[in-house]
Tab-separated table of N, CA, C and O and ligand atoms in Angstrom:
chain	number	residue	atom	x	y	z
A	12	MET	N	0.802	-1.242	0.008
A	12	MET	CA	0.065	-0.070	-0.057
A	12	MET	C	0.868	1.188	0.024
A	12	MET	O	0.425	2.268	-0.508
A	13	ARG	N	2.039	1.166	0.517
A	13	ARG	CA	2.895	2.404	0.594
A	13	ARG	C	3.536	2.314	-0.825
A	13	ARG	O	4.430	3.369	-1.031
A	14	HIS	N	3.423	1.613	-1.633
A	14	HIS	CA	4.095	1.663	-3.022
A	14	HIS	C	3.541	2.701	-3.936
A	14	HIS	O	4.117	3.042	-4.997
A	15	ILE	N	2.478	3.360	-3.604
A	15	ILE	CA	1.853	4.334	-4.427
A	15	ILE	C	1.940	5.849	-3.734
A	15	ILE	O	1.594	5.739	-2.556
A	16	ARG	N	2.456	6.656	-4.412
A	16	ARG	CA	2.651	8.025	-3.700
A	16	ARG	C	1.954	8.886	-4.712
A	16	ARG	O	1.706	8.845	-5.987
A	17	LYS	N	1.729	10.096	-4.044
A	17	LYS	CA	1.366	11.344	-4.856
A	17	LYS	C	2.159	11.471	-5.975
A	17	LYS	O	3.318	11.490	-5.901
A	18	ASN	N	1.492	12.078	-7.158
A	18	ASN	CA	2.051	12.427	-8.391
A	18	ASN	C	2.648	11.056	-9.112
A	18	ASN	O	3.223	11.252	-10.160
A	19	ASP	N	2.372	9.829	-8.610
A	19	ASP	CA	2.793	8.713	-9.518
A	19	ASP	C	1.802	8.778	-10.623
A	19	ASP	O	0.579	9.163	-10.678
A	20	ILE	N	2.433	7.938	-11.624
A	20	ILE	CA	1.602	7.655	-12.865
A	20	ILE	C	1.046	6.215	-12.543
A	20	ILE	O	1.925	5.338	-12.244
A	21	VAL	N	-0.223	6.003	-12.637
A	21	VAL	CA	-0.702	4.697	-12.239
A	21	VAL	C	-1.550	4.085	-13.565
A	21	VAL	O	-2.020	4.961	-14.392
A	22	VAL	N	-1.860	2.778	-13.522
A	22	VAL	CA	-2.706	2.340	-14.610
A	22	VAL	C	-3.924	1.799	-13.962
A	22	VAL	O	-3.635	0.947	-12.827
A	23	LEU	N	-4.854	1.935	-14.574
A	23	LEU	CA	-6.061	1.386	-13.963
A	23	LEU	C	-6.302	-0.131	-14.268
A	23	LEU	O	-6.118	-0.693	-15.438
A	24	LEU	N	-6.678	-1.064	-13.135
A	24	LEU	CA	-6.614	-2.302	-13.479
A	24	LEU	C	-8.130	-2.727	-13.788
A	24	LEU	O	-8.476	-3.844	-14.155
A	25	LYS	N	-9.138	-1.883	-13.681
A	25	LYS	CA	-10.424	-2.293	-14.050
A	25	LYS	C	-11.190	-0.941	-14.639
A	25	LYS	O	-10.783	0.142	-14.451
A	26	ASP	N	-12.340	-1.048	-15.287
A	26	ASP	CA	-13.149	0.210	-15.628
A	26	ASP	C	-13.659	0.708	-14.471
A	26	ASP	O	-14.202	0.181	-13.467
A	27	ILE	N	-13.519	1.966	-14.265
A	27	ILE	CA	-13.954	2.786	-13.195
A	27	ILE	C	-14.796	3.860	-13.854
A	27	ILE	O	-14.261	4.739	-14.427
A	28	THR	N	-16.157	3.620	-13.591
A	28	THR	CA	-17.101	4.602	-14.119
A	28	THR	C	-17.599	5.309	-13.023
A	28	THR	O	-18.080	4.806	-12.137
A	29	ALA	N	-17.799	6.561	-13.230
A	29	ALA	CA	-18.743	7.391	-12.216
A	29	ALA	C	-19.964	6.788	-12.116
A	29	ALA	O	-20.647	6.589	-13.135
A	30	CYS	N	-20.565	6.230	-10.892
A	30	CYS	CA	-21.789	5.671	-10.736
A	30	CYS	C	-22.719	6.827	-10.802
A	30	CYS	O	-24.003	6.913	-11.216
A	31	ARG	N	-22.449	7.822	-9.910
A	31	ARG	CA	-23.266	8.995	-9.871
A	31	ARG	C	-22.515	10.142	-10.614
A	31	ARG	O	-21.388	10.116	-10.734
A	32	GLY	N	-23.266	11.078	-11.015
A	32	GLY	CA	-22.631	12.086	-11.544
A	32	GLY	C	-22.523	12.196	-13.261
A	32	GLY	O	-22.164	13.182	-13.805
A	33	VAL	N	-22.820	11.018	-13.744
A	33	VAL	CA	-22.798	10.882	-15.123
A	33	VAL	C	-24.228	11.379	-15.679
A	33	VAL	O	-25.326	10.619	-15.247
A	34	ASP	N	-24.298	12.297	-16.412
A	34	ASP	CA	-25.490	12.705	-16.897
A	34	ASP	C	-25.952	11.814	-18.186
A	34	ASP	O	-25.337	11.885	-19.188
A	35	GLU	N	-26.879	11.088	-17.854
A	35	GLU	CA	-27.345	10.053	-18.882
A	35	GLU	C	-28.028	10.853	-20.115
A	35	GLU	O	-28.023	10.203	-21.076
A	36	SER	N	-28.386	12.020	-19.880
A	36	SER	CA	-29.020	12.649	-21.075
A	36	SER	C	-27.839	13.226	-22.140
A	36	SER	O	-28.141	13.532	-23.268
A	37	ARG	N	-26.608	13.193	-21.694
A	37	ARG	CA	-25.674	13.494	-22.605
A	37	ARG	C	-25.332	12.545	-23.596
A	37	ARG	O	-25.703	11.337	-23.516
A	38	ASP	N	-24.669	13.032	-24.589
A	38	ASP	CA	-24.296	12.016	-25.766
A	38	ASP	C	-23.181	11.243	-25.366
A	38	ASP	O	-22.491	11.545	-24.447
A	39	GLU	N	-22.841	10.085	-26.059
A	39	GLU	CA	-21.780	9.276	-25.776
A	39	GLU	C	-20.493	9.998	-25.594
A	39	GLU	O	-19.728	9.854	-24.767
A	40	ALA	N	-20.159	10.968	-26.475
A	40	ALA	CA	-18.889	11.630	-26.407
A	40	ALA	C	-18.721	12.457	-25.131
A	40	ALA	O	-17.612	12.352	-24.446
A	41	ALA	N	-19.743	13.101	-24.709
A	41	ALA	CA	-19.723	13.928	-23.417
A	41	ALA	C	-19.586	12.906	-22.228
A	41	ALA	O	-18.866	13.249	-21.205
A	42	ARG	N	-20.228	11.843	-22.297
A	42	ARG	CA	-20.329	10.944	-21.294
A	42	ARG	C	-18.886	10.286	-21.009
A	42	ARG	O	-18.352	9.998	-20.012
A	43	SER	N	-18.264	9.963	-22.130
A	43	SER	CA	-17.021	9.261	-22.171
A	43	SER	C	-15.809	9.965	-21.360
A	43	SER	O	-14.846	9.461	-20.927
A	44	LYS	N	-16.071	11.307	-21.269
A	44	LYS	CA	-15.316	12.206	-20.645
A	44	LYS	C	-15.128	11.586	-19.097
A	44	LYS	O	-14.029	11.738	-18.434
A	45	TRP	N	-16.136	11.060	-18.686
A	45	TRP	CA	-16.122	10.704	-17.179
A	45	TRP	C	-15.939	9.191	-16.891
A	45	TRP	O	-15.991	8.749	-15.856
A	46	ALA	N	-15.987	8.602	-18.129
A	46	ALA	CA	-15.844	7.123	-17.988
A	46	ALA	C	-14.366	6.770	-18.247
A	46	ALA	O	-13.926	7.055	-19.197
A	47	THR	N	-13.630	6.123	-17.314
A	47	THR	CA	-12.175	5.723	-17.689
A	47	THR	C	-12.339	4.157	-17.559
A	47	THR	O	-12.918	3.663	-16.764
A	48	GLY	N	-11.339	3.703	-18.402
A	48	GLY	CA	-11.263	2.236	-18.447
A	48	GLY	C	-10.092	1.566	-18.018
A	48	GLY	O	-9.082	2.191	-17.752
A	49	ARG	N	-10.227	0.396	-17.990
A	49	ARG	CA	-8.996	-0.435	-17.661
A	49	ARG	C	-7.746	-0.149	-18.699
A	49	ARG	O	-8.114	-0.067	-19.958
A	50	GLY	N	-6.545	-0.090	-18.195
A	50	GLY	CA	-5.397	0.278	-19.003
A	50	GLY	C	-5.219	1.702	-19.215
A	50	GLY	O	-4.186	2.080	-19.789
A	51	ASP	N	-5.995	2.712	-18.704
A	51	ASP	CA	-5.748	4.023	-18.793
A	51	ASP	C	-4.735	4.487	-17.856
A	51	ASP	O	-4.778	4.023	-16.730
A	52	LYS	N	-3.914	5.440	-18.351
A	52	LYS	CA	-2.946	5.973	-17.296
A	52	LYS	C	-3.257	7.283	-16.673
A	52	LYS	O	-3.916	8.123	-17.512
A	53	ALA	N	-2.973	7.480	-15.644
A	53	ALA	CA	-3.426	8.746	-14.918
A	53	ALA	C	-2.585	9.225	-13.570
A	53	ALA	O	-1.799	8.245	-13.308
A	54	LYS	N	-2.714	10.405	-13.284
A	54	LYS	CA	-1.740	10.798	-12.262
A	54	LYS	C	-2.388	10.719	-10.801
A	54	LYS	O	-3.685	10.852	-10.691
A	55	VAL	N	-1.752	10.200	-9.833
A	55	VAL	CA	-2.254	10.222	-8.632
A	55	VAL	C	-2.234	11.649	-7.806
A	55	VAL	O	-1.329	12.254	-7.873
A	56	LEU	N	-3.321	12.108	-7.400
A	56	LEU	CA	-3.578	13.401	-6.844
A	56	LEU	C	-3.530	13.270	-5.294
A	56	LEU	O	-2.979	14.291	-4.609
A	57	ALA	N	-3.808	12.124	-4.647
A	57	ALA	CA	-3.876	12.009	-3.315
A	57	ALA	C	-3.819	10.643	-2.944
A	57	ALA	O	-4.411	9.756	-3.506
A	58	VAL	N	-3.203	10.301	-1.834
A	58	VAL	CA	-3.286	8.808	-1.256
A	58	VAL	C	-3.672	8.873	0.228
A	58	VAL	O	-3.205	9.863	0.779
A	59	TYR	N	-4.449	7.931	0.571
A	59	TYR	CA	-4.978	7.848	1.916
A	59	TYR	C	-4.705	6.547	2.397
A	59	TYR	O	-5.640	5.484	2.269
A	60	PRO	N	-3.617	6.221	2.950
A	60	PRO	CA	-3.110	4.912	3.435
A	60	PRO	C	-4.106	4.250	4.370
A	60	PRO	O	-4.195	2.902	4.439
A	61	GLU	N	-4.521	5.068	5.224
A	61	GLU	CA	-5.497	4.580	6.316
A	61	GLU	C	-6.684	3.808	5.740
A	61	GLU	O	-7.067	2.703	6.299
A	62	SER	N	-7.225	4.314	4.694
A	62	SER	CA	-8.420	3.825	4.172
A	62	SER	C	-8.190	3.059	2.922
A	62	SER	O	-8.884	2.332	2.420
A	63	GLY	N	-6.850	2.996	2.513
A	63	GLY	CA	-6.689	2.243	1.232
A	63	GLY	C	-7.075	2.772	0.096
A	63	GLY	O	-7.519	2.123	-0.936
A	64	LYS	N	-7.266	4.039	0.003
A	64	LYS	CA	-7.893	4.851	-1.166
A	64	LYS	C	-6.832	5.767	-1.835
A	64	LYS	O	-5.988	6.292	-1.164
A	65	VAL	N	-7.108	5.871	-3.189
A	65	VAL	CA	-6.357	7.033	-3.775
A	65	VAL	C	-7.310	7.829	-4.652
A	65	VAL	O	-8.420	7.381	-5.004
A	66	VAL	N	-6.857	9.101	-4.882
A	66	VAL	CA	-7.674	9.935	-5.823
A	66	VAL	C	-6.787	10.026	-6.981
A	66	VAL	O	-5.645	10.269	-7.012
A	67	VAL	N	-7.352	9.647	-8.182
A	67	VAL	CA	-6.494	9.699	-9.476
A	67	VAL	C	-7.312	10.728	-10.492
A	67	VAL	O	-8.482	10.671	-10.627
A	68	GLU	N	-6.331	11.470	-10.938
A	68	GLU	CA	-6.894	12.403	-12.020
A	68	GLU	C	-7.812	12.115	-12.918
A	68	GLU	O	-7.462	11.027	-13.734
A	69	GLY	N	-9.002	12.614	-13.102
A	69	GLY	CA	-9.909	12.106	-14.219
A	69	GLY	C	-10.711	10.947	-14.022
A	69	GLY	O	-11.332	10.519	-14.766
A	70	VAL	N	-10.551	10.271	-12.741
A	70	VAL	CA	-11.079	9.012	-12.609
A	70	VAL	C	-12.115	9.050	-11.445
A	70	VAL	O	-11.958	9.713	-10.426
A	71	ASN	N	-13.392	8.452	-11.731
A	71	ASN	CA	-14.361	8.438	-10.748
A	71	ASN	C	-14.881	9.831	-10.397
A	71	ASN	O	-14.980	10.302	-9.327
A	72	TYR	N	-15.498	10.627	-11.417
A	72	TYR	CA	-16.052	11.878	-11.061
A	72	TYR	C	-17.367	11.847	-10.430
A	72	TYR	O	-18.203	10.911	-10.681
A	73	ARG	N	-17.481	12.606	-9.457
A	73	ARG	CA	-18.683	12.647	-8.603
A	73	ARG	C	-19.113	14.060	-8.586
A	73	ARG	O	-18.358	15.124	-8.536
A	74	TYR	N	-20.438	14.278	-8.366
A	74	TYR	CA	-20.963	15.590	-7.946
A	74	TYR	C	-20.873	15.830	-6.546
A	74	TYR	O	-21.372	15.102	-5.953
A	75	LYS	N	-20.390	16.861	-6.087
A	75	LYS	CA	-20.293	17.298	-4.637
A	75	LYS	C	-21.281	18.490	-4.843
A	75	LYS	O	-21.112	19.521	-5.348
A	76	HIS	N	-22.213	18.565	-3.846
A	76	HIS	CA	-23.133	19.643	-3.789
A	76	HIS	C	-22.605	20.573	-2.792
A	76	HIS	O	-22.346	20.238	-1.430
A	77	ILE	N	-22.618	21.815	-3.085
A	77	ILE	CA	-22.122	22.856	-2.107
A	77	ILE	C	-23.119	23.885	-1.629
A	77	ILE	O	-24.028	24.323	-2.208
A	78	ARG	N	-23.043	24.038	-0.350
A	78	ARG	CA	-24.008	25.103	0.279
A	78	ARG	C	-23.439	26.426	-0.116
A	78	ARG	O	-22.359	26.642	-0.266
A	79	PRO	N	-24.468	27.328	-0.242
A	79	PRO	CA	-24.005	28.779	-0.531
A	79	PRO	C	-23.103	29.205	0.632
A	79	PRO	O	-23.441	29.064	1.628
A	80	ASP	N	-22.205	29.845	0.295
A	80	ASP	CA	-21.093	30.621	1.278
A	80	ASP	C	-20.645	31.805	0.685
A	80	ASP	O	-21.073	32.111	-0.312
A	81	ARG	N	-19.585	32.552	1.619
A	81	ARG	CA	-19.332	33.780	0.853
A	81	ARG	C	-18.595	33.667	-0.447
A	81	ARG	O	-18.901	34.466	-1.188
A	82	ASP	N	-17.735	32.566	-0.645
A	82	ASP	CA	-17.117	32.576	-1.901
A	82	ASP	C	-18.045	32.240	-2.893
A	82	ASP	O	-17.739	32.553	-4.160
A	83	ASN	N	-19.072	31.425	-2.761
A	83	ASN	CA	-19.893	30.820	-3.688
A	83	ASN	C	-21.231	31.076	-3.196
A	83	ASN	O	-21.935	30.230	-2.873
A	84	PRO	N	-21.764	32.407	-3.390
A	84	PRO	CA	-23.102	32.805	-2.814
A	84	PRO	C	-24.215	31.945	-3.317
A	84	PRO	O	-25.305	31.850	-2.545
A	85	ARG	N	-24.065	31.201	-4.447
A	85	ARG	CA	-25.356	30.561	-5.054
A	85	ARG	C	-25.192	29.046	-4.749
A	85	ARG	O	-26.104	28.291	-5.145
A	86	GLY	N	-24.148	28.739	-4.133
A	86	GLY	CA	-23.873	27.158	-3.690
A	86	GLY	C	-23.807	26.422	-5.259
A	86	GLY	O	-23.549	27.159	-6.311
A	87	GLY	N	-24.154	25.202	-5.179
A	87	GLY	CA	-24.258	24.586	-6.451
A	87	GLY	C	-23.676	23.178	-6.526
A	87	GLY	O	-23.386	22.603	-5.522
A	88	ARG	N	-23.386	22.763	-7.846
A	88	ARG	CA	-22.657	21.375	-7.871
A	88	ARG	C	-21.317	21.484	-8.402
A	88	ARG	O	-20.984	22.216	-9.361
A	89	LEU	N	-20.383	20.851	-7.665
A	89	LEU	CA	-18.996	20.811	-8.187
A	89	LEU	C	-18.686	19.615	-8.646
A	89	LEU	O	-18.858	18.530	-7.877
A	90	GLN	N	-18.015	19.339	-9.581
A	90	GLN	CA	-17.812	17.952	-10.154
A	90	GLN	C	-16.220	17.644	-9.860
A	90	GLN	O	-15.270	18.450	-10.187
A	91	LYS	N	-15.834	16.597	-9.332
A	91	LYS	CA	-14.555	16.509	-8.693
A	91	LYS	C	-14.306	14.998	-8.508
A	91	LYS	O	-15.147	14.071	-8.345
A	92	GLU	N	-13.223	14.591	-8.726
A	92	GLU	CA	-12.668	13.157	-8.641
A	92	GLU	C	-13.032	12.570	-7.196
A	92	GLU	O	-12.593	13.392	-6.258
A	93	SER	N	-13.483	11.484	-7.133
A	93	SER	CA	-13.627	10.754	-5.826
A	93	SER	C	-12.580	9.740	-5.691
A	93	SER	O	-11.958	9.402	-6.500
A	94	VAL	N	-12.457	9.138	-4.397
A	94	VAL	CA	-11.561	8.087	-4.270
A	94	VAL	C	-11.760	6.725	-4.822
A	94	VAL	O	-13.089	6.440	-5.151
A	95	VAL	N	-10.770	6.024	-5.320
A	95	VAL	CA	-10.941	4.656	-5.758
A	95	VAL	C	-10.107	3.847	-4.840
A	95	VAL	O	-9.199	4.287	-4.241
A	96	SER	N	-10.380	2.418	-4.843
A	96	SER	CA	-9.549	1.611	-4.092
A	96	SER	C	-8.158	1.456	-4.468
A	96	SER	O	-7.920	1.391	-5.784
A	97	ILE	N	-7.097	1.629	-3.636
A	97	ILE	CA	-5.829	1.453	-4.261
A	97	ILE	C	-5.510	0.174	-4.919
A	97	ILE	O	-4.599	-0.078	-5.816
A	98	SER	N	-6.293	-0.965	-4.598
A	98	SER	CA	-6.077	-2.062	-5.361
A	98	SER	C	-6.600	-2.169	-6.858
A	98	SER	O	-6.218	-2.923	-7.586
A	99	ASN	N	-7.123	-0.973	-7.186
A	99	ASN	CA	-7.652	-0.956	-8.771
A	99	ASN	C	-6.680	-0.284	-9.417
A	99	ASN	O	-6.729	0.030	-10.676
A	100	VAL	N	-5.444	0.119	-8.897
A	100	VAL	CA	-4.490	0.872	-9.757
A	100	VAL	C	-3.077	0.220	-9.472
A	100	VAL	O	-2.988	-0.370	-8.409
A	101	GLN	N	-2.277	0.421	-10.336
A	101	GLN	CA	-0.875	-0.207	-10.303
A	101	GLN	C	0.078	0.845	-10.781
A	101	GLN	O	-0.283	1.543	-11.785
A	102	PRO	N	1.309	0.949	-10.254
A	102	PRO	CA	2.108	1.879	-10.703
A	102	PRO	C	2.668	1.606	-12.015
A	102	PRO	O	2.634	0.308	-12.460
A	103	TYR	N	2.713	2.641	-12.929
A	103	TYR	CA	3.277	2.476	-14.336
A	103	TYR	C	4.599	2.505	-14.457
A	103	TYR	O	5.338	3.309	-13.883
A	104	CYS	N	5.220	1.459	-15.268
A	104	CYS	CA	6.670	1.471	-15.520
A	104	CYS	C	6.907	1.776	-16.929
A	104	CYS	O	6.171	1.274	-18.001
A	105	SER	N	7.630	2.962	-17.248
A	105	SER	CA	7.793	3.452	-18.590
A	105	SER	C	8.543	2.413	-19.457
A	105	SER	O	8.511	2.492	-20.629
A	106	ARG	N	9.413	1.655	-18.851
A	106	ARG	CA	10.152	0.797	-19.703
A	106	ARG	C	9.334	-0.456	-20.062
A	106	ARG	O	9.624	-0.924	-21.305
A	107	CYS	N	8.520	-0.792	-19.230
A	107	CYS	CA	7.649	-2.096	-19.620
A	107	CYS	C	6.555	-1.529	-20.259
A	107	CYS	O	5.617	-2.331	-21.029
A	108	ASP	N	6.094	-0.201	-20.026
A	108	ASP	CA	5.018	0.322	-20.825
A	108	ASP	C	3.572	-0.396	-20.315
A	108	ASP	O	2.732	-0.794	-20.999
A	109	ARG	N	3.616	-0.605	-19.168
A	109	ARG	CA	2.327	-1.242	-18.321
A	109	ARG	C	2.509	-1.132	-16.885
A	109	ARG	O	3.311	-0.553	-16.464
A	110	GLY	N	1.230	-1.346	-16.382
A	110	GLY	CA	1.336	-1.467	-14.928
A	110	GLY	C	2.151	-2.623	-14.324
A	110	GLY	O	2.006	-3.699	-14.752
A	111	VAL	N	2.770	-2.363	-13.125
A	111	VAL	CA	3.696	-3.399	-12.640
A	111	VAL	C	3.561	-3.525	-11.123
A	111	VAL	O	3.251	-2.531	-10.530
A	112	ARG	N	4.013	-4.669	-10.671
A	112	ARG	CA	4.192	-4.612	-9.089
A	112	ARG	C	5.628	-4.011	-8.813
A	112	ARG	O	6.517	-4.035	-9.881
A	113	VAL	N	5.718	-3.358	-7.686
A	113	VAL	CA	7.042	-2.935	-7.432
A	113	VAL	C	7.729	-3.646	-6.149
A	113	VAL	O	7.121	-4.325	-5.445
A	114	LYS	N	9.108	-3.503	-6.247
A	114	LYS	CA	9.887	-4.075	-5.057
A	114	LYS	C	10.546	-2.873	-4.387
A	114	LYS	O	10.851	-1.803	-5.179
A	115	THR	N	10.873	-2.971	-3.196
A	115	THR	CA	11.554	-2.069	-2.476
A	115	THR	C	12.989	-2.528	-2.264
A	115	THR	O	13.138	-3.355	-1.800
A	116	LEU	N	14.019	-1.529	-2.627
A	116	LEU	CA	15.390	-1.981	-2.497
A	116	LEU	C	16.195	-0.757	-1.893
A	116	LEU	O	15.568	0.255	-1.888
A	117	ARG	N	17.390	-1.021	-1.414
A	117	ARG	CA	18.104	-0.076	-0.831
A	117	ARG	C	19.075	0.205	-1.862
A	117	ARG	O	19.853	-0.610	-2.476
A	118	ASN	N	19.407	1.692	-2.248
A	118	ASN	CA	20.251	2.094	-3.265
A	118	ASN	C	21.775	2.223	-2.579
A	118	ASN	O	21.790	1.824	-1.331
A	119	GLU	N	22.603	2.707	-3.385
A	119	GLU	CA	24.082	2.839	-2.805
A	119	GLU	C	24.066	3.722	-1.488
A	119	GLU	O	24.918	3.357	-0.437
A	120	GLU	N	23.299	4.783	-1.216
A	120	GLU	CA	23.358	5.422	-0.163
A	120	GLU	C	22.519	5.045	1.083
A	120	GLU	O	22.163	5.495	1.965
A	121	GLY	N	21.916	3.757	0.646
A	121	GLY	CA	20.903	3.186	1.859
A	121	GLY	C	19.565	3.588	1.792
A	121	GLY	O	18.909	3.239	2.723
A	122	LYS	N	19.333	4.517	0.843
A	122	LYS	CA	17.863	4.961	0.793
A	122	LYS	C	17.058	3.906	0.022
A	122	LYS	O	17.434	3.193	-0.731
A	123	ARG	N	15.783	3.893	0.538
A	123	ARG	CA	14.815	2.899	-0.233
A	123	ARG	C	14.306	3.443	-1.511
A	123	ARG	O	13.893	4.680	-1.536
A	124	VAL	N	14.494	2.529	-2.579
A	124	VAL	CA	13.887	3.095	-3.833
A	124	VAL	C	12.938	1.942	-4.262
A	124	VAL	O	12.998	0.898	-3.903
A	125	ARG	N	11.980	2.471	-5.169
A	125	ARG	CA	11.040	1.548	-5.542
A	125	ARG	C	11.518	1.165	-7.114
A	125	ARG	O	11.891	1.987	-7.832
A	126	VAL	N	11.470	-0.229	-7.401
A	126	VAL	CA	11.859	-0.641	-8.685
A	126	VAL	C	10.657	-1.570	-9.214
A	126	VAL	O	9.889	-2.204	-8.398
A	127	CYS	N	10.749	-1.506	-10.639
A	127	CYS	CA	9.790	-2.521	-11.183
A	127	CYS	C	10.088	-3.844	-10.985
A	127	CYS	O	11.339	-4.359	-11.146
A	128	ALA	N	9.038	-4.711	-10.639
A	128	ALA	CA	9.408	-6.099	-10.145
A	128	ALA	C	9.601	-6.850	-11.633
A	128	ALA	O	10.217	-8.014	-11.448
A	129	ARG	N	9.361	-6.291	-12.690
A	129	ARG	CA	9.502	-6.889	-14.038
A	129	ARG	C	10.870	-6.625	-14.659
A	129	ARG	O	11.760	-7.696	-14.855
A	130	CYS	N	11.303	-5.295	-14.816
A	130	CYS	CA	12.493	-4.963	-15.420
A	130	CYS	C	13.600	-4.451	-14.561
A	130	CYS	O	14.706	-4.376	-14.993
A	131	GLY	N	13.180	-4.117	-13.315
A	131	GLY	CA	14.229	-3.704	-12.493
A	131	GLY	C	14.434	-2.225	-12.481
A	131	GLY	O	15.372	-1.509	-11.824
A	132	GLY	N	13.729	-1.319	-13.370
A	132	GLY	CA	13.805	-0.102	-13.602
A	132	GLY	C	13.201	0.702	-12.393
A	132	GLY	O	12.297	0.152	-11.733
A	133	MET	N	13.833	1.798	-12.198
A	133	MET	CA	13.283	2.685	-11.292
A	133	MET	C	11.974	3.220	-11.393
A	133	MET	O	11.540	3.548	-12.579
A	134	ILE	N	11.099	3.250	-10.351
A	134	ILE	CA	9.665	3.827	-10.369
A	134	ILE	C	9.610	5.172	-9.940
A	134	ILE	O	10.031	5.225	-8.796
A	135	GLY	N	8.999	6.249	-10.616
A	135	GLY	CA	8.936	7.516	-10.016
A	135	GLY	C	10.202	8.022	-9.353
A	135	GLY	O	10.245	8.394	-8.170
A	136	ALA	N	11.222	7.890	-10.122
A	136	ALA	CA	12.569	8.501	-9.597
A	136	ALA	C	12.464	9.910	-9.227
A	136	ALA	O	11.740	10.630	-9.738
A	137	ALA	N	13.120	10.362	-8.255
A	137	ALA	CA	13.123	11.575	-7.591
A	137	ALA	C	13.117	11.424	-6.070
A	137	ALA	O	12.677	10.593	-5.584
B	16	ZN	ZN1	9.516	-2.292	-15.723
């Protein structure tokens, strides 16, 4: 679970379609904006290790209803990514060009680095 970090690129392991928030009256092209599928790559915006959830850019859009307040006097609906289970995403390896499992190793300086379990390349170097 600690193998995924903020700003990682991950690959979706299953189709994740917004269950709420998709306006059925829209045409297919407009709807597909909110439907993301298996194999799509996207950036991790947030990680919640306690609950095992991640927020991934463009995945699982939901409507959040906002009460009117000073910044937003009319209130309204805001569309925003919601959490998905961390088990539905895998870190992306640019060398393998796919989602991979990762291993944690120590480098020369004794720091822990994440490497691809398949090709041994570094994941999310930096
Ligand atoms: Zn690899």
